[in-house]
CSV table of C-alpha atoms and ligand atoms in Angstrom, one decimal:
chain,number,residue,atom,x,y,z
A,1,UNK,CA,32.1,8.8,5.3
A,2,UNK,CA,31.0,10.2,2.0
A,3,UNK,CA,29.3,13.5,2.6
A,4,UNK,CA,28.3,14.1,-0.9
A,5,UNK,CA,24.5,14.4,-1.4
A,6,UNK,CA,23.0,11.6,-3.2
A,7,UNK,CA,20.1,12.3,-5.8
A,8,UNK,CA,17.8,9.5,-6.6
A,9,UNK,CA,14.9,9.2,-9.1
A,10,UNK,CA,12.3,6.6,-8.0
A,11,UNK,CA,9.7,5.2,-10.3
A,12,UNK,CA,6.6,3.2,-9.5
A,13,UNK,CA,4.2,1.7,-12.1
A,14,UNK,CA,3.1,-1.7,-10.6
A,15,UNK,CA,-0.6,-1.1,-10.6
A,16,UNK,CA,-2.7,1.8,-11.5
A,17,UNK,CA,-0.7,4.9,-10.5
A,18,UNK,CA,2.2,6.2,-12.5
A,19,UNK,CA,4.6,7.8,-10.0
A,20,UNK,CA,8.0,9.4,-10.0
A,21,UNK,CA,9.9,11.1,-7.2
A,22,UNK,CA,13.2,12.7,-6.5
A,23,UNK,CA,15.0,12.4,-3.3
A,24,UNK,CA,18.1,14.0,-2.0
A,25,UNK,CA,19.4,11.3,0.5
A,26,UNK,CA,16.5,10.4,2.6
A,27,UNK,CA,14.5,13.5,2.0
A,28,UNK,CA,11.7,13.8,-0.6
A,29,UNK,CA,12.2,16.8,-3.1
A,30,UNK,CA,9.2,15.9,-5.2
A,31,UNK,CA,6.5,13.2,-5.3
A,32,UNK,CA,4.4,13.1,-8.3
A,33,UNK,CA,1.6,10.7,-8.8
A,34,UNK,CA,-0.8,10.3,-11.8
A,35,UNK,CA,-3.7,8.3,-10.7
A,36,UNK,CA,-5.4,6.5,-13.7
A,37,UNK,CA,-9.1,7.4,-13.5
A,38,UNK,CA,-10.1,5.3,-16.5
A,39,UNK,CA,-10.4,2.0,-14.3
A,40,UNK,CA,-13.5,3.6,-12.3
A,41,UNK,CA,-15.7,2.9,-15.2
A,42,UNK,CA,-14.9,-0.7,-15.0
A,43,UNK,CA,-15.2,-1.1,-11.2
A,44,UNK,CA,-11.6,-2.4,-10.9
A,45,UNK,CA,-8.1,-2.2,-12.5
A,46,UNK,CA,-7.9,-3.3,-16.1
A,47,UNK,CA,-4.3,-4.5,-16.6
A,48,UNK,CA,-4.1,-3.7,-20.4
A,49,UNK,CA,-5.5,-0.2,-19.8
A,50,UNK,CA,-3.1,0.4,-16.9
A,51,UNK,CA,-0.2,-0.4,-19.2
A,52,UNK,CA,-1.2,1.9,-22.0
A,53,UNK,CA,-1.9,4.9,-19.4
A,54,UNK,CA,1.6,4.3,-17.9
A,55,UNK,CA,3.1,4.6,-21.3
A,56,UNK,CA,1.3,7.9,-21.8
A,57,UNK,CA,2.0,9.2,-18.3
A,58,UNK,CA,5.7,8.1,-17.6
A,59,UNK,CA,7.6,10.8,-19.4
A,60,UNK,CA,5.5,13.8,-18.3
A,61,UNK,CA,5.4,12.4,-14.7
A,62,UNK,CA,9.2,12.1,-14.6
A,63,UNK,CA,9.7,15.5,-16.1
A,64,UNK,CA,7.3,17.1,-13.6
A,65,UNK,CA,9.1,15.3,-10.7
A,66,UNK,CA,12.5,16.8,-11.9
A,67,UNK,CA,11.1,20.3,-12.4
A,68,UNK,CA,9.5,20.3,-9.0
A,69,UNK,CA,12.4,19.1,-7.2
A,70,UNK,CA,14.7,21.7,-9.1
A,71,UNK,CA,17.1,19.0,-9.9
A,72,UNK,CA,18.6,18.2,-13.5
A,73,UNK,CA,19.0,14.8,-15.0
A,74,UNK,CA,22.8,15.3,-14.7
A,75,UNK,CA,22.6,15.6,-11.1
A,76,UNK,CA,21.1,12.1,-10.5
A,77,UNK,CA,23.2,9.3,-9.0
A,78,UNK,CA,20.8,6.3,-9.9
A,79,UNK,CA,17.3,5.5,-11.0
A,80,UNK,CA,15.2,3.2,-8.7
A,81,UNK,CA,12.2,1.3,-10.2
A,82,UNK,CA,9.6,-1.2,-8.9
A,83,UNK,CA,10.6,-4.7,-10.1
A,84,UNK,CA,7.4,-6.3,-8.7
A,85,UNK,CA,5.1,-7.7,-7.5
A,86,UNK,CA,2.3,-6.1,-9.6
A,87,UNK,CA,0.9,-6.2,-13.1
A,88,UNK,CA,3.3,-7.5,-15.6
A,89,UNK,CA,2.6,-5.1,-18.4
A,90,UNK,CA,2.5,-2.1,-16.0
A,91,UNK,CA,5.9,-3.1,-14.4
A,92,UNK,CA,7.5,-3.4,-17.8
A,93,UNK,CA,6.7,0.2,-18.6
A,94,UNK,CA,8.4,1.6,-15.6
A,95,UNK,CA,11.3,-0.8,-15.7
A,96,UNK,CA,12.1,-0.3,-19.5
A,97,UNK,CA,11.8,3.6,-18.9
A,98,UNK,CA,14.3,3.3,-15.9
A,99,UNK,CA,16.6,1.2,-17.8
A,100,UNK,CA,16.8,3.5,-20.8
A,101,UNK,CA,16.9,6.7,-18.8
A,102,UNK,CA,19.8,5.4,-16.6
A,103,UNK,CA,21.6,4.0,-19.7
A,104,UNK,CA,21.3,7.3,-21.4
A,105,UNK,CA,22.8,9.1,-18.3
A,106,UNK,CA,25.3,6.4,-17.7
A,107,UNK,CA,24.1,5.9,-14.0
A,108,UNK,CA,23.2,2.6,-12.2
A,109,UNK,CA,19.8,1.3,-11.7
A,110,UNK,CA,18.4,-0.1,-8.5
A,111,UNK,CA,15.6,-2.7,-8.4
A,112,UNK,CA,12.9,-2.4,-5.7
A,113,UNK,CA,10.4,-4.7,-4.2
A,114,UNK,CA,7.1,-2.9,-4.0
A,115,UNK,CA,6.2,-4.5,-0.6
A,116,UNK,CA,9.6,-3.6,0.8
A,117,UNK,CA,9.0,-0.1,-0.4
A,118,UNK,CA,5.6,0.2,1.4
A,119,UNK,CA,7.5,-0.8,4.6
A,120,UNK,CA,10.6,1.4,4.2
A,121,UNK,CA,8.4,4.4,3.5
A,122,UNK,CA,8.5,4.7,7.3
A,123,UNK,CA,12.3,5.8,6.9
A,124,UNK,CA,11.6,8.8,4.8
A,125,UNK,CA,13.0,11.9,6.6
A,126,UNK,CA,9.9,13.7,7.4
A,127,UNK,CA,9.3,16.0,10.4
A,128,UNK,CA,5.8,14.6,11.1
A,129,UNK,CA,6.9,10.9,10.9
A,130,UNK,CA,8.8,9.0,13.4
A,131,UNK,CA,11.0,6.2,12.2
A,132,UNK,CA,10.4,2.8,13.9
A,133,UNK,CA,13.2,1.1,15.7
A,134,UNK,CA,14.1,-2.5,14.7
A,135,UNK,CA,12.5,-5.0,15.0
A,136,UNK,CA,9.0,-4.1,14.3
A,137,UNK,CA,5.9,-5.5,12.7
A,138,UNK,CA,4.6,-4.0,9.6
A,139,UNK,CA,1.1,-4.6,8.3
A,140,UNK,CA,0.7,-3.7,4.6
A,141,UNK,CA,-3.0,-3.3,3.6
A,142,UNK,CA,-4.1,-2.0,0.2
A,143,UNK,CA,-6.2,-3.0,-2.9
A,144,UNK,CA,-3.4,-5.4,-3.8
A,145,UNK,CA,-1.8,-6.6,-0.6
A,146,UNK,CA,-2.5,-7.8,2.9
A,147,UNK,CA,0.7,-9.0,4.8
A,148,UNK,CA,2.2,-8.9,8.3
A,149,UNK,CA,6.0,-8.7,8.0
A,150,UNK,CA,8.5,-9.0,10.9
A,151,UNK,CA,11.2,-6.4,10.1
A,152,UNK,CA,14.7,-6.9,11.6
A,153,UNK,CA,16.5,-4.5,9.5
A,154,UNK,CA,16.1,-2.5,6.2
A,155,UNK,CA,16.8,-5.6,4.3
A,156,UNK,CA,15.8,-8.6,6.6
A,157,UNK,CA,12.2,-8.8,6.3
A,158,UNK,CA,10.0,-12.1,7.0
A,159,UNK,CA,6.4,-12.4,6.0
A,160,UNK,CA,4.7,-14.0,8.9
A,161,UNK,CA,1.0,-13.8,7.7
A,162,UNK,CA,-0.7,-12.8,4.4
A,163,UNK,CA,-4.0,-13.2,2.6
A,164,UNK,CA,-4.8,-16.5,1.0
A,165,UNK,CA,-7.4,-14.9,-1.3
A,166,UNK,CA,-8.5,-11.3,-1.6
A,167,UNK,CA,-6.7,-8.3,-0.3
A,168,UNK,CA,-8.4,-6.2,2.4
A,169,UNK,CA,-8.8,-3.3,0.1
A,170,UNK,CA,-10.7,-5.6,-2.2
A,171,UNK,CA,-12.9,-6.6,0.6
A,172,UNK,CA,-13.9,-2.9,0.9
A,173,UNK,CA,-14.2,-2.4,-2.7
A,174,UNK,CA,-16.1,-5.6,-3.5
A,175,UNK,CA,-18.6,-5.2,-0.6
A,176,UNK,CA,-18.9,-1.5,-1.6
A,177,UNK,CA,-19.8,-2.5,-5.0
A,178,UNK,CA,-22.7,-4.9,-3.8
A,179,UNK,CA,-24.0,-1.6,-2.0
A,180,UNK,CA,-23.8,0.2,-5.4
A,181,UNK,CA,-20.9,2.4,-4.3
A,182,UNK,CA,-18.4,3.6,-6.9
A,183,UNK,CA,-14.9,2.3,-7.1
A,184,UNK,CA,-12.7,2.5,-5.0
A,185,UNK,CA,-15.4,2.1,-2.2
A,186,UNK,CA,-13.0,2.1,0.7
A,187,UNK,CA,-13.1,5.9,1.3
A,188,UNK,CA,-16.9,6.1,1.0
A,189,UNK,CA,-17.5,3.1,3.3
A,190,UNK,CA,-15.2,4.9,5.8
A,191,UNK,CA,-17.1,8.0,5.5
A,192,UNK,CA,-20.4,6.5,5.9
A,193,UNK,CA,-19.3,4.2,8.7
A,194,UNK,CA,-18.7,7.3,10.8
A,195,UNK,CA,-22.5,8.0,10.6
A,196,UNK,CA,-23.6,4.5,11.3
A,197,UNK,CA,-23.8,1.8,14.0
A,198,UNK,CA,-21.1,-0.7,13.8
A,199,UNK,CA,-23.0,-3.3,15.6
A,200,UNK,CA,-26.2,-3.0,13.5
A,201,UNK,CA,-25.4,-6.2,11.7
A,202,UNK,CA,-23.1,-9.2,12.6
A,203,UNK,CA,-20.9,-10.7,10.0
A,204,UNK,CA,-19.0,-13.9,11.1
A,205,UNK,CA,-15.2,-13.6,10.9
A,206,UNK,CA,-13.3,-16.0,8.7
A,207,UNK,CA,-11.5,-18.8,10.6
A,208,UNK,CA,-7.9,-19.0,9.2
A,209,UNK,CA,-5.1,-20.6,11.0
A,210,UNK,CA,-2.1,-18.8,12.2
A,211,UNK,CA,-1.4,-15.2,11.0
A,212,UNK,CA,-3.0,-15.6,7.6
A,213,UNK,CA,-6.0,-13.8,6.3
A,214,UNK,CA,-8.9,-14.6,4.1
A,215,UNK,CA,-11.6,-12.1,2.9
A,216,UNK,CA,-13.5,-14.0,0.2
A,217,UNK,CA,-15.9,-15.8,2.4
A,218,UNK,CA,-16.5,-12.4,4.2
A,219,UNK,CA,-17.5,-10.9,0.9
A,220,UNK,CA,-19.9,-13.8,0.0
A,221,UNK,CA,-21.5,-13.4,3.5
A,222,UNK,CA,-22.2,-9.8,2.7
A,223,UNK,CA,-23.6,-10.7,-0.7
A,224,UNK,CA,-26.1,-13.3,0.8
A,225,UNK,CA,-26.9,-11.0,3.6
A,226,UNK,CA,-27.8,-8.2,1.2
A,227,UNK,CA,-29.7,-10.5,-1.1
A,228,UNK,CA,-31.8,-11.9,1.7
A,229,UNK,CA,-32.6,-8.4,3.0
A,230,UNK,CA,-33.4,-6.8,-0.2
A,231,UNK,CA,-35.9,-9.6,-0.9
A,232,UNK,CA,-37.9,-8.6,2.2
A,233,UNK,CA,-37.4,-4.8,1.7
A,234,UNK,CA,-36.3,-3.6,-1.8
A,235,UNK,CA,-35.2,-0.3,-0.1
A,236,UNK,CA,-33.0,-2.1,2.5
A,237,UNK,CA,-29.7,-0.6,1.1
A,238,UNK,CA,-30.7,2.9,0.8
A,239,UNK,CA,-32.6,3.0,4.1
A,240,UNK,CA,-29.5,1.3,6.1
A,241,UNK,CA,-26.5,2.3,4.1
A,242,UNK,CA,-24.5,3.9,6.9
A,243,UNK,CA,-25.2,1.0,9.4
A,244,UNK,CA,-24.3,-1.6,6.8
A,245,UNK,CA,-21.0,0.3,6.0
A,246,UNK,CA,-20.3,0.7,9.7
A,247,UNK,CA,-20.8,-3.0,10.3
A,248,UNK,CA,-18.7,-4.0,7.4
A,249,UNK,CA,-15.9,-1.7,8.4
A,250,UNK,CA,-16.1,-2.9,12.1
A,251,UNK,CA,-15.8,-6.6,10.9
A,252,UNK,CA,-12.8,-5.9,8.7
A,253,UNK,CA,-11.0,-4.0,11.4
A,254,UNK,CA,-11.8,-6.7,13.8
A,255,UNK,CA,-10.1,-9.2,11.5
A,256,UNK,CA,-7.0,-7.1,11.1
A,257,UNK,CA,-6.6,-6.2,14.8
A,258,UNK,CA,-7.2,-9.9,15.8
A,259,UNK,CA,-4.1,-11.0,13.6
A,260,UNK,CA,-2.0,-8.1,14.7
A,261,UNK,CA,-2.6,-9.0,18.4
A,262,UNK,CA,-1.7,-12.6,17.6
A,263,UNK,CA,1.4,-11.5,15.8
A,264,UNK,CA,2.6,-9.2,18.5
A,265,UNK,CA,2.1,-11.9,21.1
A,266,UNK,CA,3.9,-14.6,19.0
A,267,UNK,CA,6.9,-12.4,18.2
A,268,UNK,CA,6.8,-10.4,21.4
A,269,UNK,CA,7.3,-7.3,19.3
A,270,UNK,CA,5.1,-4.2,20.2
A,271,UNK,CA,6.1,-1.8,17.7
A,272,UNK,CA,3.5,-1.9,14.8
A,273,UNK,CA,3.6,0.0,11.6
A,274,UNK,CA,1.0,0.2,9.0
A,275,UNK,CA,1.1,1.0,5.3
A,276,UNK,CA,-1.0,0.8,2.0
A,277,UNK,CA,-4.1,2.6,1.0
A,278,UNK,CA,-6.4,1.1,3.6
A,279,UNK,CA,-4.2,2.6,6.4
A,280,UNK,CA,-6.0,5.8,5.5
A,281,UNK,CA,-9.1,4.1,7.2
A,282,UNK,CA,-10.1,6.2,10.2
A,283,UNK,CA,-11.5,3.1,11.9
A,284,UNK,CA,-8.1,1.3,11.6
A,285,UNK,CA,-6.2,4.3,12.9
A,286,UNK,CA,-8.4,4.7,15.9
A,287,UNK,CA,-8.1,0.8,16.7
A,288,UNK,CA,-4.3,1.1,16.5
A,289,UNK,CA,-4.3,4.2,18.7
A,290,UNK,CA,-6.4,2.2,21.3
A,291,UNK,CA,-4.0,-0.7,21.0
A,292,UNK,CA,-1.3,1.6,22.4
A,293,UNK,CA,-3.3,1.8,25.7
A,294,UNK,CA,-4.7,-1.6,25.6
A,295,UNK,CA,-1.7,-3.7,24.5
A,296,UNK,CA,1.2,-1.3,25.1
A,297,UNK,CA,1.9,-0.9,21.4
A,298,UNK,CA,3.8,1.9,19.8
A,299,UNK,CA,2.2,2.5,16.4
A,300,UNK,CA,3.4,4.2,13.1
A,301,UNK,CA,1.4,5.5,10.3
A,302,UNK,CA,3.2,7.1,7.5
A,303,UNK,CA,2.0,10.5,5.9
A,304,UNK,CA,-0.9,9.7,3.5
A,305,UNK,CA,1.1,10.5,0.3
A,306,UNK,CA,3.8,7.9,1.2
A,307,UNK,CA,1.3,5.2,2.1
A,308,UNK,CA,-0.8,4.9,-1.0
A,309,UNK,CA,1.1,3.7,-4.1
A,310,UNK,CA,3.9,6.3,-4.6
A,311,UNK,CA,7.4,6.7,-6.0
A,312,UNK,CA,9.0,8.3,-2.8
A,313,UNK,CA,8.8,4.9,-1.2
A,314,UNK,CA,10.6,3.5,-4.2
A,315,UNK,CA,13.2,6.2,-3.9
A,316,UNK,CA,13.9,5.6,-0.2
A,317,UNK,CA,14.6,1.9,-0.9
A,318,UNK,CA,16.8,3.2,-3.8
A,319,UNK,CA,18.9,5.5,-1.5
A,320,UNK,CA,19.2,2.7,1.1
A,321,UNK,CA,20.4,0.2,-1.4
A,322,UNK,CA,22.7,2.8,-3.1
A,323,UNK,CA,24.5,3.1,0.3
A,324,UNK,CA,25.1,-0.7,0.0
A,325,UNK,CA,26.2,-0.5,-3.6
A,326,UNK,CA,23.3,-2.8,-4.4
A,327,UNK,CA,22.8,-2.2,-8.1
A,328,UNK,CA,20.8,-4.2,-10.6
A,329,UNK,CA,22.2,-5.5,-14.0
A,330,UNK,CA,20.6,-3.9,-17.2
A,331,UNK,CA,19.2,-7.2,-18.1
A,332,UNK,CA,17.1,-7.5,-15.0
A,333,UNK,CA,13.5,-8.7,-15.6
A,334,UNK,CA,10.4,-7.6,-13.9
A,335,UNK,CA,8.7,-10.3,-11.8
A,336,UNK,CA,5.0,-10.0,-11.2
A,337,UNK,CA,5.1,-12.3,-8.1
A,338,UNK,CA,8.3,-11.1,-6.7
A,339,UNK,CA,8.6,-12.2,-2.9
A,340,UNK,CA,9.9,-10.3,0.0
B,401,KG4,O1,-2.3,1.5,-1.8
B,401,KG4,P1,-3.4,1.9,-2.6
B,401,KG4,O2,-3.7,3.3,-3.1
B,401,KG4,O3,-3.3,1.0,-4.0
B,401,KG4,C1,-3.0,-0.4,-4.1
B,401,KG4,O4,-4.1,-1.1,-4.1
B,401,KG4,O5,-1.9,-0.9,-4.0
B,401,KG4,O6,-4.7,1.3,-2.1
B,401,KG4,C2,-6.1,1.3,-2.6
B,401,KG4,C3,-7.0,0.7,-1.8
B,401,KG4,C4,-8.4,0.6,-2.4
B,401,KG4,O7,-8.9,-0.7,-2.2
B,401,KG4,C5,-9.2,1.6,-1.5
B,401,KG4,O8,-10.6,1.2,-1.4
B,401,KG4,C6,-8.5,1.4,-0.2
B,401,KG4,O9,-7.2,1.3,-0.5
B,401,KG4,N1,-8.7,2.7,0.7
B,401,KG4,C7,-9.5,2.7,1.8
B,401,KG4,C8,-9.5,4.0,2.3
B,401,KG4,N2,-8.7,4.8,1.4
B,401,KG4,C9,-8.3,4.0,0.5
B,401,KG4,N3,-10.2,1.7,2.4
B,401,KG4,C10,-10.8,2.0,3.6
B,401,KG4,N4,-10.8,3.2,4.0
B,401,KG4,C11,-10.3,4.3,3.5
B,401,KG4,N5,-10.3,5.4,4.0
B,402,ZN,ZN1,0.9,-1.0,-3.0
């Protein structure tokens, strides 16, 4: 076996975070993220502005990642980059950078699927993090994705359920916007939900067959509910904000847990891992923990900095693919709709 240490640079630019990380084998030496604040003024990510900000950020972010890691460019063995899915222009910035950087250093490039990266973030070598055994179910929940994936090994992953419209993070952000909360609204809803009554208001859960999700009907139900109540009492939102947030969060978590229960039953797999920005939600974490007692699940939640969009997760896929000599050609193209 080759005992040489492998140094990988990971680059992530699929949405609104410009990120770079340096790994030594499966250990993270640095993990730098520049979160683009410009989108807050627009209540959502503006693709063109994201591309421009990536262009500004990418060189300083990579430079910082190398310096923090105490690694020089010449020590790198490969550059891993997010090929997709994501915003086309945003992906192009990270990919073009990765190609030219690797070309200049005469080292290979490794293309990474962003969804696979969210899942393999569980295999980063980290004291506080237990690596799941195969097979396990991974639920990736963020502003851009909602999927349940059966993971049989590092590279054999099958999507068994996904959203047919909005992502779960969008359900938080869009209903939060209706309440006048800033973007992204998920963390604020979470904070207020702790102070409110989750059963104050009832929203019907969408009926979607199998393991797929739908959140657009839920968003409309909240919109109509708010419009109706505000007509009767113009101060309805301010007077009941915590209860509304708690009820929204309770419904969303119910939708996620129902599908996880179904997926676990269907596959007979009780190891459940979550990832993506929404896995920071305190309600979903509690619901998973209680699933351990109620359904005999073993659950895995990665460290926060490896679960929102980051480059450490891209780097770990890079390392695992490096061991397989799975390199990309220099004419590889980004794919905004790349499938698992
Ligand atoms: O993974 P992420 O940083 O970026 C992508 O969308 O890929 O996820 C961001 C999403 C946003 O929709 C945000 O509202 C949501 O994660 N989020 C939360 C919480 N923290 C972040 N949603 C609910 N509760 C939270 N504590
Ligand atoms: Zn993501």
